[in-house]
Coordinates of C-alpha atoms in Angstrom, one line a residue:
X1 CA 181.6 -91.7 -22.6
X2 CA 182.1 -95.2 -21.0
X3 CA 179.2 -96.5 -23.1
X4 CA 180.8 -95.1 -26.2
X5 CA 184.1 -96.8 -25.4
X6 CA 182.4 -100.2 -24.7
X7 CA 180.4 -100.0 -27.9
X8 CA 183.4 -99.0 -30.0
X9 CA 184.8 -101.5 -32.6
X10 CA 188.3 -101.1 -31.1
X11 CA 187.2 -102.2 -27.6
X12 CA 185.4 -105.2 -29.0
X13 CA 188.5 -106.2 -31.0
X14 CA 190.7 -105.9 -28.0
X15 CA 188.3 -108.0 -26.0
X16 CA 188.3 -110.6 -28.8
X17 CA 192.1 -110.6 -28.8
X18 CA 192.2 -111.2 -25.0
X19 CA 189.7 -114.0 -25.4
X20 CA 191.7 -115.7 -28.2
X21 CA 194.9 -115.5 -26.2
X22 CA 193.3 -116.9 -23.1
X23 CA 191.7 -119.7 -25.0
X24 CA 195.1 -120.6 -26.6
X25 CA 196.9 -120.5 -23.3
X26 CA 194.2 -122.7 -21.7
X27 CA 194.3 -125.0 -24.7
X28 CA 198.1 -125.3 -24.3
X29 CA 197.9 -126.1 -20.6
X30 CA 195.1 -128.7 -21.2
X31 CA 197.0 -130.2 -24.1
X32 CA 200.2 -130.4 -22.1
X33 CA 198.5 -132.2 -19.2
X34 CA 196.8 -134.6 -21.5
X35 CA 200.0 -135.4 -23.4
X36 CA 201.7 -136.1 -20.0
X37 CA 198.9 -138.6 -19.2
X38 CA 199.3 -140.1 -22.6
X39 CA 203.0 -140.4 -22.1
X40 CA 202.4 -142.4 -18.8
X41 CA 199.9 -144.7 -20.6
X42 CA 202.3 -145.3 -23.5
X43 CA 205.1 -145.9 -21.0
X44 CA 203.0 -148.7 -19.4
X45 CA 202.1 -150.2 -22.7
X46 CA 205.7 -149.9 -23.8
X47 CA 207.0 -151.8 -20.8
X48 CA 204.2 -154.3 -21.3
X49 CA 205.3 -154.9 -24.9
X50 CA 209.0 -154.6 -24.6
X51 CA 209.7 -156.3 -21.3
X52 CA 207.5 -159.5 -21.1
X53 CA 210.1 -161.0 -18.7
X54 CA 207.5 -163.0 -16.9
X55 CA 207.0 -165.3 -19.8
X56 CA 210.8 -165.7 -20.2
X57 CA 211.3 -166.3 -16.5
X58 CA 208.6 -169.0 -16.6
X59 CA 210.4 -170.6 -19.5
X60 CA 213.7 -170.5 -17.7
X61 CA 212.1 -171.9 -14.5
X62 CA 210.5 -174.8 -16.5
X63 CA 213.8 -175.7 -18.1
X64 CA 215.4 -175.9 -14.6
X65 CA 212.5 -178.1 -13.5
X66 CA 213.2 -180.4 -16.4
X67 CA 216.9 -180.6 -15.5
X68 CA 216.1 -181.4 -11.9
X69 CA 213.6 -184.0 -13.0
X70 CA 216.2 -185.7 -15.2
X71 CA 219.0 -185.5 -12.5
X72 CA 216.9 -186.9 -9.7
X73 CA 214.8 -189.2 -11.8
X74 CA 211.7 -188.1 -9.8
X75 CA 208.7 -190.1 -10.7
X76 CA 206.3 -187.3 -9.8
X77 CA 207.9 -184.8 -12.2
X78 CA 206.6 -184.5 -15.7
X79 CA 208.9 -183.2 -18.5
X80 CA 205.9 -183.1 -20.9
X81 CA 204.1 -180.7 -18.5
X82 CA 207.2 -178.5 -18.3
X83 CA 207.4 -178.5 -22.1
X84 CA 203.7 -177.4 -22.3
X85 CA 204.4 -174.6 -19.9
X86 CA 207.5 -173.6 -21.9
X87 CA 205.5 -173.7 -25.2
X88 CA 202.6 -171.7 -23.8
X89 CA 204.8 -169.0 -22.4
X90 CA 207.0 -168.9 -25.5
X91 CA 203.9 -168.5 -27.8
X92 CA 202.7 -165.6 -25.7
X93 CA 206.2 -164.0 -25.8
X94 CA 206.7 -164.8 -29.5
X95 CA 203.5 -163.1 -30.6
X96 CA 204.2 -159.9 -28.6
X97 CA 205.5 -156.9 -30.5
X98 CA 209.1 -157.1 -31.6
X99 CA 211.4 -154.8 -33.5
X100 CA 213.1 -156.1 -36.6
X101 CA 216.4 -156.6 -34.8
X102 CA 214.6 -158.4 -31.9
X103 CA 212.7 -160.6 -34.3
X104 CA 215.9 -162.0 -35.7
X105 CA 217.2 -163.0 -32.2
X106 CA 213.8 -164.4 -31.2
X107 CA 213.4 -166.5 -34.4
X108 CA 216.8 -168.1 -33.8
X109 CA 215.9 -169.0 -30.3
X110 CA 212.5 -170.3 -31.4
X111 CA 214.3 -172.9 -33.5
X112 CA 216.4 -173.9 -30.5
X113 CA 213.4 -174.4 -28.3
X114 CA 211.8 -176.7 -30.8
X115 CA 215.0 -178.7 -31.1
X116 CA 215.3 -178.9 -27.2
X117 CA 212.0 -180.7 -27.1
X118 CA 213.2 -183.6 -29.4
X119 CA 215.2 -185.5 -26.8
X120 CA 215.8 -185.3 -23.0
X121 CA 219.2 -183.7 -22.6
X122 CA 220.4 -181.7 -19.5
X123 CA 223.1 -180.0 -21.6
X124 CA 220.6 -178.8 -24.1
X125 CA 218.3 -177.6 -21.3
X126 CA 221.2 -175.7 -19.6
X127 CA 222.1 -174.1 -22.9
X128 CA 218.5 -173.1 -23.4
X129 CA 218.4 -171.6 -19.9
X130 CA 221.5 -169.5 -20.8
X131 CA 219.9 -168.4 -24.0
X132 CA 216.6 -167.5 -22.3
X133 CA 218.5 -165.5 -19.6
X134 CA 220.4 -163.8 -22.5
X135 CA 217.1 -163.0 -24.1
X136 CA 215.8 -161.6 -20.8
X137 CA 218.9 -159.4 -20.5
X138 CA 218.7 -158.5 -24.1
X139 CA 215.0 -157.5 -23.8
X140 CA 215.7 -155.4 -20.7
X141 CA 218.7 -153.6 -22.3
X142 CA 216.9 -153.1 -25.6
X143 CA 213.8 -151.9 -23.9
X144 CA 215.8 -149.3 -21.9
X145 CA 217.5 -148.2 -25.0
X146 CA 214.2 -147.8 -26.9
X147 CA 212.5 -146.2 -24.0
X148 CA 215.3 -143.6 -23.9
X149 CA 214.8 -143.0 -27.6
X150 CA 211.0 -142.8 -27.1
X151 CA 211.5 -140.2 -24.3
X152 CA 213.8 -138.2 -26.5
X153 CA 211.2 -138.3 -29.3
X154 CA 208.5 -137.4 -26.8
X155 CA 210.5 -134.4 -25.5
X156 CA 211.2 -133.2 -29.0
X157 CA 207.6 -133.6 -30.0
X158 CA 206.5 -131.8 -26.8
X159 CA 208.9 -128.9 -27.6
X160 CA 207.8 -128.9 -31.2
X161 CA 204.1 -128.7 -30.2
X162 CA 204.9 -126.0 -27.7
X163 CA 206.8 -123.9 -30.3
X164 CA 203.9 -124.5 -32.7
X165 CA 201.5 -123.1 -30.1
X166 CA 203.7 -120.1 -29.6
X167 CA 203.9 -119.6 -33.3
X168 CA 200.1 -120.0 -33.6
X169 CA 199.7 -117.4 -30.9
X170 CA 202.1 -115.0 -32.6
X171 CA 200.5 -115.6 -36.0
X172 CA 197.0 -115.2 -34.6
X173 CA 198.1 -112.0 -32.9
X174 CA 199.6 -110.7 -36.1
X175 CA 196.5 -111.5 -38.1
X176 CA 194.4 -109.9 -35.4
X177 CA 196.5 -106.8 -35.4
X178 CA 196.2 -106.6 -39.2
X179 CA 192.4 -107.1 -39.1
X180 CA 192.1 -104.6 -36.2
X181 CA 194.1 -102.0 -38.1
X182 CA 192.0 -102.6 -41.2
X183 CA 188.7 -102.5 -39.4
X184 CA 189.7 -99.4 -37.3
X185 CA 191.0 -97.7 -40.5
X186 CA 187.7 -98.6 -42.3
X187 CA 185.7 -97.5 -39.2
X188 CA 187.5 -94.2 -39.1
X189 CA 187.1 -93.8 -42.8
X190 CA 183.3 -94.5 -42.4
X191 CA 183.2 -92.0 -39.5
X192 CA 184.8 -89.4 -41.6
X193 CA 182.5 -90.2 -44.5
X194 CA 179.5 -90.0 -42.2
X195 CA 180.6 -86.6 -40.8
X196 CA 181.3 -85.5 -44.3
X197 CA 177.9 -86.7 -45.5
X198 CA 176.3 -85.0 -42.5
X199 CA 178.0 -81.7 -43.3
X200 CA 177.3 -82.1 -47.0
X201 CA 173.7 -82.9 -46.4
X202 CA 173.2 -79.4 -44.8
X203 CA 175.7 -77.5 -46.9
X204 CA 175.4 -75.8 -50.2
X205 CA 178.1 -77.3 -52.4
X206 CA 179.1 -74.1 -54.2
X207 CA 179.2 -71.5 -51.4
X208 CA 179.7 -73.9 -48.5
X209 CA 177.0 -72.0 -46.6
X210 CA 174.1 -73.9 -45.0
X211 CA 171.6 -75.0 -47.6
X212 CA 167.9 -74.4 -47.9
X213 CA 167.0 -77.6 -46.2
X214 CA 168.9 -76.8 -43.1
X215 CA 167.5 -73.2 -43.3
X216 CA 164.0 -74.6 -43.0
X217 CA 165.0 -76.5 -39.9
X218 CA 166.6 -73.5 -38.1
X219 CA 164.0 -71.0 -39.4
X220 CA 161.1 -73.1 -38.1
X221 CA 162.7 -73.2 -34.6
X222 CA 162.8 -69.4 -34.2
X223 CA 159.6 -69.0 -32.2
X224 CA 160.4 -71.8 -29.9
X225 CA 164.0 -70.8 -29.2
X226 CA 163.2 -67.1 -29.0
X227 CA 160.2 -67.6 -26.6
X228 CA 161.9 -70.0 -24.3
X229 CA 165.0 -67.9 -24.0
X230 CA 163.2 -64.5 -24.2
X231 CA 165.5 -63.5 -27.1
X232 CA 165.0 -61.1 -30.0
X233 CA 165.8 -63.0 -33.2
X234 CA 166.7 -61.4 -36.5
X235 CA 166.0 -62.9 -39.9
X236 CA 167.9 -61.3 -42.8
X237 CA 167.6 -61.7 -46.5
X238 CA 170.4 -60.7 -48.9
X239 CA 170.1 -60.4 -52.7
X240 CA 173.0 -59.5 -55.0
X241 CA 171.9 -56.4 -57.0
X242 CA 171.4 -56.8 -60.8
X243 CA 172.9 -60.3 -60.7
X244 CA 171.2 -61.4 -63.9
X245 CA 172.8 -58.5 -65.8
X246 CA 176.1 -59.5 -64.1
X247 CA 175.9 -63.0 -65.5
X248 CA 174.9 -61.8 -68.9
X249 CA 177.8 -59.4 -69.0
X250 CA 180.6 -61.5 -67.4
X251 CA 179.4 -65.0 -67.8
X252 CA 178.2 -67.7 -65.4
X253 CA 181.8 -68.7 -64.4
X254 CA 182.4 -65.2 -63.1
X255 CA 178.9 -65.2 -61.6
X256 CA 179.8 -68.3 -59.6
X257 CA 183.0 -66.7 -58.4
X258 CA 181.0 -63.7 -57.3
X259 CA 178.5 -65.8 -55.4
X260 CA 181.4 -67.5 -53.6
X261 CA 183.0 -64.2 -52.7
X262 CA 179.9 -62.7 -51.3
X263 CA 179.1 -65.9 -49.4
X264 CA 182.6 -66.0 -48.0
X265 CA 182.2 -62.4 -46.6
X266 CA 178.9 -63.4 -45.0
X267 CA 180.3 -66.6 -43.5
X268 CA 183.4 -64.7 -42.1
X269 CA 181.3 -62.0 -40.6
X270 CA 178.5 -64.1 -39.0
X271 CA 180.8 -66.6 -37.3
X272 CA 179.6 -66.3 -33.7
X273 CA 177.5 -68.6 -31.6
X274 CA 173.8 -68.6 -32.6
X275 CA 174.6 -67.0 -36.0
X276 CA 173.6 -69.0 -39.1
X277 CA 174.1 -68.1 -42.7
X278 CA 172.3 -69.8 -45.6
X279 CA 172.1 -69.8 -49.4
X280 CA 168.4 -69.6 -50.0
X281 CA 168.7 -70.1 -53.8
X282 CA 170.3 -68.4 -56.8
X283 CA 171.8 -65.1 -55.7
X284 CA 169.8 -64.9 -52.6
X285 CA 171.2 -65.5 -49.1
X286 CA 169.7 -65.6 -45.6
X287 CA 170.9 -65.2 -42.0
X288 CA 169.4 -66.0 -38.6
X289 CA 170.8 -64.2 -35.6
X290 CA 169.6 -65.3 -32.2
X291 CA 169.8 -62.9 -29.2
X292 CA 170.2 -59.6 -31.0
X293 CA 168.6 -56.2 -30.8
X294 CA 167.9 -53.5 -33.4
X295 CA 171.1 -51.5 -32.8
X296 CA 173.3 -54.6 -33.1
X297 CA 171.4 -55.6 -36.2
X298 CA 171.8 -52.2 -37.9
X299 CA 175.5 -52.3 -37.2
X300 CA 175.8 -55.7 -38.8
X301 CA 173.8 -54.8 -41.9
X302 CA 175.8 -51.6 -42.4
X303 CA 179.0 -53.6 -42.1
X304 CA 177.9 -56.2 -44.7
X305 CA 177.0 -53.5 -47.2
X306 CA 180.5 -52.0 -46.9
X307 CA 182.3 -55.4 -46.9
X308 CA 180.6 -56.5 -50.2
X309 CA 181.3 -53.2 -51.8
X310 CA 184.9 -53.4 -50.6
X311 CA 185.3 -56.6 -52.6
X312 CA 185.5 -54.2 -55.6
X313 CA 184.0 -56.7 -58.0
X314 CA 183.3 -54.8 -61.2
X315 CA 179.7 -54.5 -62.3
X316 CA 179.3 -52.2 -65.3
X317 CA 175.6 -53.0 -65.7
X318 CA 174.6 -52.2 -62.1
X319 CA 172.5 -49.1 -61.6
X320 CA 173.4 -49.0 -57.9
X321 CA 177.2 -49.0 -57.9
X322 CA 180.1 -49.6 -60.2
X323 CA 180.9 -52.6 -58.0
X324 CA 178.8 -55.6 -57.0
X325 CA 176.5 -54.7 -54.1
X326 CA 173.6 -56.3 -52.1
X327 CA 170.2 -55.3 -51.0
X328 CA 169.0 -56.4 -47.6
X329 CA 165.6 -56.9 -45.9
X330 CA 165.5 -57.8 -42.2
X331 CA 162.8 -58.5 -39.6
X332 CA 163.1 -58.9 -35.8
X333 CA 161.1 -61.5 -34.0
X334 CA 159.9 -60.4 -30.6
X335 CA 159.7 -63.1 -28.0
X336 CA 156.1 -63.9 -27.0
X337 CA 154.6 -62.7 -30.3
X338 CA 152.3 -65.0 -32.1
X339 CA 153.6 -64.3 -35.6
X340 CA 154.1 -67.4 -37.7
X341 CA 157.3 -68.3 -39.5
X342 CA 155.6 -68.0 -42.8
X343 CA 154.5 -64.5 -42.0
X344 CA 158.1 -63.7 -40.7
X345 CA 159.6 -64.9 -44.0
X346 CA 157.0 -62.8 -46.0
X347 CA 157.8 -59.7 -43.9
X348 CA 161.6 -60.1 -44.5
X349 CA 160.9 -60.5 -48.2
X350 CA 158.8 -57.4 -48.3
X351 CA 161.6 -55.4 -46.6
X352 CA 164.1 -56.8 -49.2
X353 CA 161.8 -55.7 -52.0
X354 CA 161.5 -52.2 -50.4
X355 CA 165.3 -51.9 -50.3
X356 CA 165.4 -52.7 -54.0
X357 CA 162.6 -50.1 -54.7
X358 CA 164.6 -47.5 -52.9
X359 CA 167.6 -47.9 -55.1
X360 CA 169.4 -51.0 -53.8
X361 CA 172.7 -51.3 -51.9
X362 CA 170.9 -50.7 -48.6
X363 CA 169.0 -52.4 -45.9
X364 CA 165.4 -52.1 -44.5
X365 CA 164.4 -53.4 -41.1

């Protein structure tokens, strides 16, 4: 039972669903952790690009050195050197990433720096220090503002990705349910078809009794089953009396209805365990009854004769009765006997022929 469950399509589909969900959950956790790391890296890069205050502070400090140099008239100080430091730091700052709004401010100050180098003037240097300090403050405030916007966009993106993962899980689950339903439905349909095919493969399509092929299988097993269980087994042959004349008189459609009616009576009567009824061909039927004795068999055959006659199917051309009747030949296989199934069949056929010779509508064992 467990093996059947594990091998079933339904179990495999459920296992696949669990695997998909686990993979999606793991992927979401991994993705979330990676995006957090990415955010930290972007944050560092962001601050590196948006707050290059070191360059600006070096520029401010150099301007202060130039003011001190002019005020004290120190021989050791060099305005040219300070200007080179300013120019180097400004170039590094100027080439860094800037927004459009920042670029306008930086461009204006770039012109002021060039002008400040034209002559030595403490007032101009002081003004430039103020402008550089303004630029430092501007950079810091603008960076904070943009970082805040970046974090908002990041959180929104994170939520969007999370909702997309949830939607993907739901969508995958819905598709899986649909596929599961389709496969199970198809699997059940195939199971039904297989069962139907199995039944049809051993069933006569008209009478719904077992067919000749299945009869051969059961009939060949009589010696083995009977000997191993020490059972007496009966093989019975039934033949509708004067059936050719019936078809000639009433037509083949009525003949088919009569075959079905007789077959139905046989099927209803022999409905116990180890009782099998077959259509052997044409108007001839057979039955195999395991674990019976002669007395039980005679009671069965007497009952069948009456049941068929009680159908009251008119048969004007019958010389045995005004209604449709059957002739029966039966043989009992004794456990331990060495008789072959071919011989058993021939004996039953001989008994059927004897019933016909003796006037039909009777049985011979």
